[in-house]
Short mmCIF file of C-alpha atoms and ligand atoms in Angstrom, two decimals:
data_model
loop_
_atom_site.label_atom_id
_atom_site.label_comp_id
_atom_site.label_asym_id
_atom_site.label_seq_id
_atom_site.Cartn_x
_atom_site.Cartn_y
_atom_site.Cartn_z
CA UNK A 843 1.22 -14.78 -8.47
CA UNK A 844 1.24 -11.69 -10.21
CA UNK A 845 2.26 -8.86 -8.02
CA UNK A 846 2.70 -6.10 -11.20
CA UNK A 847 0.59 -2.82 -9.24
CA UNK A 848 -2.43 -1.57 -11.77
CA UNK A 849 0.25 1.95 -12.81
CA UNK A 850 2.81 0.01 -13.60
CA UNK A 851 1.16 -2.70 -15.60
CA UNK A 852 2.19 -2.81 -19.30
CA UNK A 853 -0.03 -1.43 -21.91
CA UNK A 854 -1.35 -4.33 -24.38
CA UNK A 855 -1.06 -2.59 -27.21
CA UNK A 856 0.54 0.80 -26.81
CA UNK A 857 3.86 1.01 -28.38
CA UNK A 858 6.39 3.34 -25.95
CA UNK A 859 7.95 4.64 -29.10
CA UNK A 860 3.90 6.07 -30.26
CA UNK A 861 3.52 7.79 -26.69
CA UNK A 862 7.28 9.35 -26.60
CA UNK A 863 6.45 10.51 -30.04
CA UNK A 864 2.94 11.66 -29.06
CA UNK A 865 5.01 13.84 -25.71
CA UNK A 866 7.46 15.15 -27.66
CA UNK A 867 5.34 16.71 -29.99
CA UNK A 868 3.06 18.14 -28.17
CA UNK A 869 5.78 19.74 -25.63
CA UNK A 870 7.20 21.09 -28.39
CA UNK A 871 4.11 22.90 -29.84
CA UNK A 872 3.54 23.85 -26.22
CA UNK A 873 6.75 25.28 -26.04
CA UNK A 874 6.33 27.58 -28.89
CA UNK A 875 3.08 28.12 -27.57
CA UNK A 876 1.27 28.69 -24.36
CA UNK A 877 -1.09 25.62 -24.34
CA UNK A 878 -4.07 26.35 -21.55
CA UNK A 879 -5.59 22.47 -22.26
CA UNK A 880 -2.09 21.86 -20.13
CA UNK A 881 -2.33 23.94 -17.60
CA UNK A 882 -3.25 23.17 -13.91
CA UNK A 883 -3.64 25.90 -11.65
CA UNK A 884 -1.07 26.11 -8.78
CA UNK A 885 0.18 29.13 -6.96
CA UNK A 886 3.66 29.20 -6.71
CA UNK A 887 5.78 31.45 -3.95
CA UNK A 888 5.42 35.13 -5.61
CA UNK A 889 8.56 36.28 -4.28
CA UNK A 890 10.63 33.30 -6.70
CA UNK A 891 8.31 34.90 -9.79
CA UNK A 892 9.49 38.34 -10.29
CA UNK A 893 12.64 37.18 -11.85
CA UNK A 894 11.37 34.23 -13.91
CA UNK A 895 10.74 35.82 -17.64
CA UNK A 896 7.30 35.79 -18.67
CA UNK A 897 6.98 33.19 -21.26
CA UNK A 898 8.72 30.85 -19.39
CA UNK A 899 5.93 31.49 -16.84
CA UNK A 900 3.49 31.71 -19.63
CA UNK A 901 4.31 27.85 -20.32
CA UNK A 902 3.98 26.65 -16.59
CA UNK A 903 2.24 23.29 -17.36
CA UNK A 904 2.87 21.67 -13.58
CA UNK A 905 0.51 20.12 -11.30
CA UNK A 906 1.89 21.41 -7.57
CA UNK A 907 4.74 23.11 -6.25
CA UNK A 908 7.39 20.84 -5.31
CA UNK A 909 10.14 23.37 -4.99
CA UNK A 910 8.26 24.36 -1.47
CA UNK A 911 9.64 21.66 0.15
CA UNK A 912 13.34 22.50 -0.47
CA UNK A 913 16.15 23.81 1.92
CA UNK A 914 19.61 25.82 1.29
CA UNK A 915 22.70 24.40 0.35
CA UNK A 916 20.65 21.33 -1.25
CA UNK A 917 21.51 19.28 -5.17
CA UNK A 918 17.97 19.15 -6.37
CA UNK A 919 17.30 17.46 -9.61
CA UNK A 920 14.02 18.36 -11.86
CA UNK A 921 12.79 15.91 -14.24
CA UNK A 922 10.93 17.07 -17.08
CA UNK A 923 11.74 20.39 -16.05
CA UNK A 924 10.19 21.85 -19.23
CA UNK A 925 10.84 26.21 -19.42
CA UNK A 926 12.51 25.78 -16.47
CA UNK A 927 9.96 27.17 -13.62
CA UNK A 928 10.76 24.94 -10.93
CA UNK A 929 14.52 25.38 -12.04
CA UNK A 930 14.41 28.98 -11.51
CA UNK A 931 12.45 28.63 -8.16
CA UNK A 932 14.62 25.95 -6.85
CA UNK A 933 17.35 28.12 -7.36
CA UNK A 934 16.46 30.35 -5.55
CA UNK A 935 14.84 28.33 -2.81
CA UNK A 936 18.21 26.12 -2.48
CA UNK A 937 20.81 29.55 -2.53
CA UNK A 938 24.00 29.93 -3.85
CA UNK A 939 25.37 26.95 -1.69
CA UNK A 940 23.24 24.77 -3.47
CA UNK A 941 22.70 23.35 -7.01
CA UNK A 942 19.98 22.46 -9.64
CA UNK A 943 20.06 20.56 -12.20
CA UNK A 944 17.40 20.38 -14.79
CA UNK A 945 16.27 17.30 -17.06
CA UNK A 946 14.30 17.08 -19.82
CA UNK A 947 14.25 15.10 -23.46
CA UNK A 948 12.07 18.11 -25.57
CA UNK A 949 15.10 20.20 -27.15
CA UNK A 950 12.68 23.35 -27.65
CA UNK A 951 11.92 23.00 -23.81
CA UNK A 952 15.18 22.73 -23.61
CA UNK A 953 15.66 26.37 -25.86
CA UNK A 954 13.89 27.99 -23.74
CA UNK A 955 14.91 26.72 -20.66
CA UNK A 956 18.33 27.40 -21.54
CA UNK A 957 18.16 30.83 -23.08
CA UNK A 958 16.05 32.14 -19.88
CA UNK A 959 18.94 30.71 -17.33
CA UNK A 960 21.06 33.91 -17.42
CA UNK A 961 18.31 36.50 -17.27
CA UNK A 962 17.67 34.46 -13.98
CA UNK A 963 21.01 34.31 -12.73
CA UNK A 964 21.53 37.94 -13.90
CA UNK A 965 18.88 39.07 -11.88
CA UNK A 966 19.85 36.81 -8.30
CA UNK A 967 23.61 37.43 -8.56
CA UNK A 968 24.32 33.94 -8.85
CA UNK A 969 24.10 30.84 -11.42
CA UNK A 970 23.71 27.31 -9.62
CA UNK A 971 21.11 26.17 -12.78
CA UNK A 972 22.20 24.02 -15.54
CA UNK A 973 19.87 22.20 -18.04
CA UNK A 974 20.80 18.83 -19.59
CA UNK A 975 19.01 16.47 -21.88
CA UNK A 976 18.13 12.93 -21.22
CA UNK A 977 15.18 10.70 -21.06
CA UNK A 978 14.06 10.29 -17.36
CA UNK A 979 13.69 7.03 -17.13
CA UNK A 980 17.66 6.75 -18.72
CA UNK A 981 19.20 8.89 -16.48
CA UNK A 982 22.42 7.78 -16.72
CA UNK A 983 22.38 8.44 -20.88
CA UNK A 984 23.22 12.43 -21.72
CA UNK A 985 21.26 12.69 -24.76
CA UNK A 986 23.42 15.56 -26.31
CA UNK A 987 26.46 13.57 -26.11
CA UNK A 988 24.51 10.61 -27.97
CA UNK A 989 23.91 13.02 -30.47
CA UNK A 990 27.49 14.08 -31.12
CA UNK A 991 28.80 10.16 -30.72
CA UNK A 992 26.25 8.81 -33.33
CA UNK A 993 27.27 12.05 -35.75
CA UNK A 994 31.23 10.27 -35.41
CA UNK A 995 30.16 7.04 -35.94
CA UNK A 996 28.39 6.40 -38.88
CA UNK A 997 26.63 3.11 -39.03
CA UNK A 998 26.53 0.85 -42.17
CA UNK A 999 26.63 -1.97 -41.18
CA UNK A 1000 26.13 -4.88 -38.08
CA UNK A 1001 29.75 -4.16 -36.73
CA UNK A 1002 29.24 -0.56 -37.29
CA UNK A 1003 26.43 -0.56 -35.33
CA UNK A 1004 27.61 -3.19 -32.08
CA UNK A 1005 31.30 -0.76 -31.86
CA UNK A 1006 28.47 2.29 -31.28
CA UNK A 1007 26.36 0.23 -28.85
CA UNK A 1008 30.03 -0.31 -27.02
CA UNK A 1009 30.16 3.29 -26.96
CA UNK A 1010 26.97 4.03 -25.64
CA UNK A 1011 27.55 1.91 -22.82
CA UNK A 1012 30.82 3.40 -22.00
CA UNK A 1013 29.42 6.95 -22.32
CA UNK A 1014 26.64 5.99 -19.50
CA UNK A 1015 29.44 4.17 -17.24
CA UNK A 1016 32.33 6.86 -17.65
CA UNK A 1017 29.95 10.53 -18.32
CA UNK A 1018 26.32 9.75 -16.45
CA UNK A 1019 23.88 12.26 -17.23
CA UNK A 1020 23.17 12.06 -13.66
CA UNK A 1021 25.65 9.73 -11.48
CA UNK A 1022 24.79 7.56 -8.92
CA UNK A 1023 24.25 9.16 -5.04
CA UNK A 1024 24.61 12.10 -6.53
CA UNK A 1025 21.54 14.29 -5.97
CA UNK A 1026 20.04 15.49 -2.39
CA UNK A 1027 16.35 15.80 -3.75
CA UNK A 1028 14.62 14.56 -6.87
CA UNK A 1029 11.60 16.67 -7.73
CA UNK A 1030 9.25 16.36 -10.60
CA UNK A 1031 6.08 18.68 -11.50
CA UNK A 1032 3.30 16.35 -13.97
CA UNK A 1033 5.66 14.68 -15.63
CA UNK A 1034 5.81 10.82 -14.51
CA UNK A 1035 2.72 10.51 -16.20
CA UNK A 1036 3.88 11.04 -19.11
CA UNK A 1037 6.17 7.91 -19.21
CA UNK A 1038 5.38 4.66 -20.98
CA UNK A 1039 3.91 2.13 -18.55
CA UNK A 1040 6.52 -0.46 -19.89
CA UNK A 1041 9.38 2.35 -18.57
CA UNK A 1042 7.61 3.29 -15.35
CA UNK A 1043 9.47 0.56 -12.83
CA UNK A 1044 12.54 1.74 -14.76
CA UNK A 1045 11.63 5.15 -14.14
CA UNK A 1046 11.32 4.79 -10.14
CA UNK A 1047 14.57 2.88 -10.08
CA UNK A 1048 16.70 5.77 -11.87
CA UNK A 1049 15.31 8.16 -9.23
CA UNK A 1050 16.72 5.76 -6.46
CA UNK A 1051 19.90 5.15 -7.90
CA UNK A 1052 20.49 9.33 -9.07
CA UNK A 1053 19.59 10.21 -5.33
CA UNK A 1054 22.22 9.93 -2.09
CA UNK A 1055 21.45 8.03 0.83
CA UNK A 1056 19.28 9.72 3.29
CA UNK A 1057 18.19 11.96 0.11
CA UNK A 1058 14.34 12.19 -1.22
CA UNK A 1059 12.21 12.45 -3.84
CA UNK A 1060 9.55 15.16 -3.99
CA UNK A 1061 7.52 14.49 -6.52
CA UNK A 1062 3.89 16.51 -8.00
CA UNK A 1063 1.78 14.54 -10.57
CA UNK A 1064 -1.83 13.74 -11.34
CA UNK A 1065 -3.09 10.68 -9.85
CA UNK A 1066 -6.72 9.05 -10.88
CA UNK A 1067 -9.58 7.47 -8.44
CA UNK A 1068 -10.19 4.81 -10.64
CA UNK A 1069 -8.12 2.82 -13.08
CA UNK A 1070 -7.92 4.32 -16.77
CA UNK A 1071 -9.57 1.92 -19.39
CA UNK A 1072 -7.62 0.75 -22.21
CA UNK A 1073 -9.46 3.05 -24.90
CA UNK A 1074 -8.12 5.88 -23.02
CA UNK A 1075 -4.50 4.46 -22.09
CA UNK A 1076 -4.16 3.99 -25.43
CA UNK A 1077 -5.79 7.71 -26.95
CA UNK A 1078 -2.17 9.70 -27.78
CA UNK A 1079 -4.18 13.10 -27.03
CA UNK A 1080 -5.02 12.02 -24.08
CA UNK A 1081 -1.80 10.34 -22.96
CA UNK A 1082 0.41 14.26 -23.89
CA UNK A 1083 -2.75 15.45 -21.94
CA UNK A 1084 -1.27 13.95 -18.32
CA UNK A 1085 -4.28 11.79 -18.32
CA UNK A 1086 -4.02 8.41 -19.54
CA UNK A 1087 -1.06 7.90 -18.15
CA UNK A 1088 -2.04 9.47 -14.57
CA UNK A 1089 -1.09 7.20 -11.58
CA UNK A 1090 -3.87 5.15 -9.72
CA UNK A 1091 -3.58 6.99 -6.66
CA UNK A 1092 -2.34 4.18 -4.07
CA UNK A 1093 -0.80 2.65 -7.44
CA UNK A 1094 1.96 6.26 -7.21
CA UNK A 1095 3.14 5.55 -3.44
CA UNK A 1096 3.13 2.06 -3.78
CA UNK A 1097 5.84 2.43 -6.94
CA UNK A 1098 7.78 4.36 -4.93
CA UNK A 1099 7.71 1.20 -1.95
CA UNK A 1100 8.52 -1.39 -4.91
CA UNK A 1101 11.57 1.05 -5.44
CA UNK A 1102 12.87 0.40 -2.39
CA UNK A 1103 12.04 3.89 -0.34
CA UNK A 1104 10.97 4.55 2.89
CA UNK A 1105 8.46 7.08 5.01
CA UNK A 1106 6.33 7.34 2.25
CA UNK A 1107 4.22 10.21 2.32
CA UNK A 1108 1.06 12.46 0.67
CA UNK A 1109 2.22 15.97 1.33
CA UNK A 1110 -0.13 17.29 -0.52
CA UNK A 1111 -3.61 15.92 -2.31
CA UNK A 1112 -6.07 18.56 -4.77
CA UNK A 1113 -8.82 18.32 -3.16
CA UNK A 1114 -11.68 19.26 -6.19
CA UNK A 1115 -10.43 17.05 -9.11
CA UNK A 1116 -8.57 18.86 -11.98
CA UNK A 1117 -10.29 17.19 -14.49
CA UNK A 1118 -13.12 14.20 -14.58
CA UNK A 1119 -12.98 12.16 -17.87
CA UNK A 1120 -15.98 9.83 -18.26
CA UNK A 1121 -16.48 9.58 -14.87
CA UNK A 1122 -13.16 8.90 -13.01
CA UNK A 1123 -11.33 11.99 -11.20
CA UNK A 1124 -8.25 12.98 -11.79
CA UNK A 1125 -6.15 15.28 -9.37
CA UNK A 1126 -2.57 16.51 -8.69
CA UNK A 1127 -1.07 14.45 -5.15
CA UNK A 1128 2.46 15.58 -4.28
CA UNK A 1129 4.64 12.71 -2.65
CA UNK A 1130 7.89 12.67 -0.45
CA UNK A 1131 9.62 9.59 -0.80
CA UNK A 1132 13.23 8.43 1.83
CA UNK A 1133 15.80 6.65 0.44
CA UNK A 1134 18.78 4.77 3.03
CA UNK A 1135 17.10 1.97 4.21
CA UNK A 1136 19.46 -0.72 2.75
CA UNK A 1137 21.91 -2.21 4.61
CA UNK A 1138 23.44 -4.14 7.28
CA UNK A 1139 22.09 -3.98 11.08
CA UNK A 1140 23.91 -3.52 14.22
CA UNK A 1141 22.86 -4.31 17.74
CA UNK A 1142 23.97 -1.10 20.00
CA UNK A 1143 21.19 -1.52 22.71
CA UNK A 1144 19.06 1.29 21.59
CA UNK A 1145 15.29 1.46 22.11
CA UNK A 1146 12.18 3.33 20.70
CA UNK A 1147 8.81 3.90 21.77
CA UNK A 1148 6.46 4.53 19.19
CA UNK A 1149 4.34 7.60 20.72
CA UNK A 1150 0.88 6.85 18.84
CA UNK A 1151 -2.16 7.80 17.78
CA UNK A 1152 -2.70 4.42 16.01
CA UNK A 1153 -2.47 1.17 18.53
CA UNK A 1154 -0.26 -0.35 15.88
CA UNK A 1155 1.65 0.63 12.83
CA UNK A 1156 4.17 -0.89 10.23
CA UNK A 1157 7.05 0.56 8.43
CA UNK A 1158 8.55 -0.12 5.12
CA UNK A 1159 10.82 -3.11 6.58
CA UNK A 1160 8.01 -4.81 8.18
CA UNK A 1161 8.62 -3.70 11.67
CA UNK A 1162 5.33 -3.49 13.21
CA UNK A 1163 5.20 -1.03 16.34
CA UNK A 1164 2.45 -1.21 19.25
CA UNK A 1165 1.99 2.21 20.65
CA UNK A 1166 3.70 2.62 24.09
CA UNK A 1167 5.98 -0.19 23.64
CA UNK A 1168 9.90 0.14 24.20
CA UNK A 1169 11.26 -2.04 21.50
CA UNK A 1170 14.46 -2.93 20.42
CA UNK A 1171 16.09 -1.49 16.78
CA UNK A 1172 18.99 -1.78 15.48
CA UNK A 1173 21.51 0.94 14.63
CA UNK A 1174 19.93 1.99 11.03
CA UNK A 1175 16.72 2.18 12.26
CA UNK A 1176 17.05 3.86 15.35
CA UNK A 1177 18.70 6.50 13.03
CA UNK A 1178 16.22 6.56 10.34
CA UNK A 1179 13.63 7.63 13.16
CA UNK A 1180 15.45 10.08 14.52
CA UNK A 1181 14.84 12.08 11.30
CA UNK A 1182 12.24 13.38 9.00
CA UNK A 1183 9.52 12.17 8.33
CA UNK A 1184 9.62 9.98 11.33
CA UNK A 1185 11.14 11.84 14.15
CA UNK A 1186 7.70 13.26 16.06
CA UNK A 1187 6.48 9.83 15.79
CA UNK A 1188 8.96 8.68 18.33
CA UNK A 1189 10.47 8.49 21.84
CA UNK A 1190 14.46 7.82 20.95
CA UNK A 1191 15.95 5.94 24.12
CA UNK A 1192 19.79 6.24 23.64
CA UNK A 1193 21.96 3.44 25.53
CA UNK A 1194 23.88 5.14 28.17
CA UNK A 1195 27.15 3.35 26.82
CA UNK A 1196 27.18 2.60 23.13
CA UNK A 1197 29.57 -0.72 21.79
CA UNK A 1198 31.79 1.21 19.22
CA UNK A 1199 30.10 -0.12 15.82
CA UNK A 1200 33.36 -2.25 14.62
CA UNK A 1201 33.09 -4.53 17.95
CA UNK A 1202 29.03 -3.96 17.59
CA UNK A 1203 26.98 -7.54 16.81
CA UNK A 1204 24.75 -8.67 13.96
CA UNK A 1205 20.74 -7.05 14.63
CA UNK A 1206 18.44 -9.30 13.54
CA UNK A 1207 16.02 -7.35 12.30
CA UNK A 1208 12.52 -8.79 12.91
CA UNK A 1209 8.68 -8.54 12.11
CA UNK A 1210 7.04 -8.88 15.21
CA UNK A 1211 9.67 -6.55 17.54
CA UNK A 1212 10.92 -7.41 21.10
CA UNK A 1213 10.91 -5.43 24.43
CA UNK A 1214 13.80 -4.32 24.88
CA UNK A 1215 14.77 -4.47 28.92
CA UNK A 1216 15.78 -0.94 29.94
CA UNK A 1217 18.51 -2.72 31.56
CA UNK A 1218 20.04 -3.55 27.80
CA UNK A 1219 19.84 0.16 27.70
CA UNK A 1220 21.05 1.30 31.20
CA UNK A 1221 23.91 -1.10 31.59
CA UNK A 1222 23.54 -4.23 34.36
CA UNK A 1223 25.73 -2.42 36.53
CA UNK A 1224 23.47 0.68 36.45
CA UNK A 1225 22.55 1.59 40.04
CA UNK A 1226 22.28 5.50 40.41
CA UNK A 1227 20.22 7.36 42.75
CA UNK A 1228 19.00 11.12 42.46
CA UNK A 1229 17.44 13.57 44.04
CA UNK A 1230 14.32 14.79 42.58
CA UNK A 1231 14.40 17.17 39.27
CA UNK A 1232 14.55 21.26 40.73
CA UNK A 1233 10.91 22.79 40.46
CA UNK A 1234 9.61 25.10 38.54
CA UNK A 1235 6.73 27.38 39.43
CA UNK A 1236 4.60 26.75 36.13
CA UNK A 1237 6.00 23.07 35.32
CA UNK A 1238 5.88 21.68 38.62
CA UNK A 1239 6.78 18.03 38.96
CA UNK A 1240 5.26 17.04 42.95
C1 SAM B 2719 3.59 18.63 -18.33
S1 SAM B 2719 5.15 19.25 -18.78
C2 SAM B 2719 5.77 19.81 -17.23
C3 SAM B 2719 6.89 20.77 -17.38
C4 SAM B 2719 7.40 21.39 -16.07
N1 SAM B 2719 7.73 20.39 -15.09
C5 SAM B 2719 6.44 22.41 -15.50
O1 SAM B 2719 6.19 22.35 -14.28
O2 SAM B 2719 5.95 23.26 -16.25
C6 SAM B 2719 6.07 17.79 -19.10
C7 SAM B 2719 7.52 17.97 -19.48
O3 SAM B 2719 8.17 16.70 -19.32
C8 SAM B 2719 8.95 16.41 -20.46
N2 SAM B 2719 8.98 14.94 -20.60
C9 SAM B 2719 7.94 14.12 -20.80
N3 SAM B 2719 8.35 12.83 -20.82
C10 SAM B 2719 9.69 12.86 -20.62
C11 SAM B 2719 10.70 11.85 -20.52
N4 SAM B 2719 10.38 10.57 -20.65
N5 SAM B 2719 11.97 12.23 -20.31
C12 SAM B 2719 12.30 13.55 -20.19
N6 SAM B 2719 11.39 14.54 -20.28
C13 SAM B 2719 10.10 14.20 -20.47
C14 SAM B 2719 8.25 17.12 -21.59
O4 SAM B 2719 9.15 17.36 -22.66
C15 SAM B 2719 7.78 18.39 -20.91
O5 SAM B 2719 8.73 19.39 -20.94
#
């Protein structure tokens, strides 16, 4: 059975190479240039634009505002950060504790990026910003190092060109462009479309490896109500334009559940379409994405009770939860919904004496979850009596 979703289905015909040459040229025009054909209205936090230069503001080309959902002292990552904009705003939004790193594979992007990263840092009093350049689907290659190993190793001939390959691969293992677990959130503003179908599963896999456990992806881009026919998919104008490329839109949170996250989520969805080509609508969706559910599970007796409004629901391991019900979890998962996005969801019942996690036993980790007896959770032993809970005039409890 063929389980490829519709977005990240291979084109037929389209050539990756055609479509990355298509993108790069026309970022690069637009980076000389403001292009308005690019341009998708969002209103960003005012206060992070007074110190943003103009042209880099000039050549916003995003979808949504990703940057809104980010906290102090957090590593944020920004792929195809283009003049920077989120960058700058991240940096800001994130503080001097925190960190940004920006990632794109357009070198004038790049320029500008780069040349508008001290006026920024001038102006705030600090510089947590750096730009590096890499395709974001290869996040582990630094494309400026590339560039200086191929310049020292000319290539002639067959051996010539396997020694290089050698050194490409140890220049991913020993200097990532972006390590593994390294990053706290991975955002992205309209630019996932813009990557070959053939590289998209590649694309969602990078983002998992480059972020930390418990991290998340953020990500803007322009998702489409109906799926894009091949003389579109494969029009290059239209592909640079962030349409042909757009995401069918269960197709974008699906990729992310193929990846492996979890507490998959629409934050935000454009309500009037940006643009509708020949019929089909195509809007900007911004989607938070978990990653940390991997790994072993440990039985510590806690409980959950799933608080409703659906009678039933189903996360991304399968457990399915009947509203009202105190079921048994394991260790991991009792954690992972005692946190964002999951947390208000839930009733947490912690066991009054936790087994130390080295003596704790294998969970098994079911479908179809079981009761757990709030004995398991109390203790056998457990035999306390007490007095009624002390009144309170406007919270009185008989
Ligand atoms: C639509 S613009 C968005 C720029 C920026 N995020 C913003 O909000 O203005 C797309 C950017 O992604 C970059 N880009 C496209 N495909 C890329 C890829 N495969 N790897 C790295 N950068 C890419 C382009 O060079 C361009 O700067």
């Amino acid at each position: 059975m063929d389980t490829t979703s519709p977005s990240l289905a291979p084109l037929p015909t389209s050539e990756p190479a055609s479509i990355e040459a298509a993108v790069r040229q026309r970022y690069s025009e637009a980076a000389q240039a403001r292009e308005a054909e690019l341009c998708c209205p969002v209103s960003y936090d005012p206060q992070y634009l007074r110190v943003i230069p103009q042209e880099v503001l000039d050549r916003d080309y995003g979808c949504g505002d990703p940057s809104r959902h980010l906290r102090p002292g957090e590593t944020v990552l920004d792929l195809g950060s283009g003049g920077g904009k989120i960058c700058f705003i991240a940096s800001q939004a994130v503080g001097p504790t925190g960190r940004v790193i920006g990632g794109d594979m357009n070198t004038d992007m790049l320029a500008l990026a780069r040349k508008s990263a001290p006026v920024v840092s001038a102006a705030i009093g600090y510089d947590n910003v750096a730009f590096r350049r890499g395709r974001i689907q290869d996040l582990a290659l630094d494309v400026d190092a590339l560039d200086a190993l191929i310049a020292e190793t000319p290539v002639r001939s067959a051996d010539d060109l396997a020694l290089l390959n050698e050194k490409i691969e140890n220049l991913r293992r020993i200097k990532p462009l972006v390590a593994d677990q390294s990053v706290d959130v991975v955002v992205s503003n309209c630019v996932l479309n813009l990557v070959s179908p053939q590289d998209k599963r590649k694309l969602f896999t990078e983002i998992h490896r480059v972020l930390r456990r418990g991290g998340r992806a953020v990500i803007s881009d322009i998702v489409c109500d109906e799926p894009v026919p091949s003389h579109m998919r494969e029009d290059p104008e239209l592909w640079s334009g962030c349409i042909s490329g757009a995401f069918l839109e269960e197709g974008f949170l699906e990729a992310f559940e193929e990846a492996g996250f979890y507490g998959i989520s629409v934050l935000e969805r454009q309500e009037t379409p940006w643009r509708t080509v020949q019929g089909i609508e195509f809007r900007s969706l911004t989607v938070e994405a978990f990653k940390g559910k991997e790994g072993p599970c440990w039985e510590q007796h806690h409980a959950v009770i799933y608080r409703g409004p659906f009678r039933e629901v189903v996360d991304d391991d399968g457990h399915r939860l009947r509203r009202g019900a105190r079921v048994a979890v394991c260790e991991k998962t009792f954690n992972i919904y005692a946190q964002a996005p999951y947390r208000a969801h839930f009733d947490l019942v912690v066991p009054h004496v936790l087994p130390p996690l080295p003596s704790a036993q294998p969970f098994t980790c079911e479908p179809d979850m079981k009761r757990r007896s709030p004995r398991e959770t109390k203790g056998a032993q457990y035999d306390a009596t007490t007095e009624a809970a002390a009144c309170n005039i406007s919270g009185a409890c008989c």
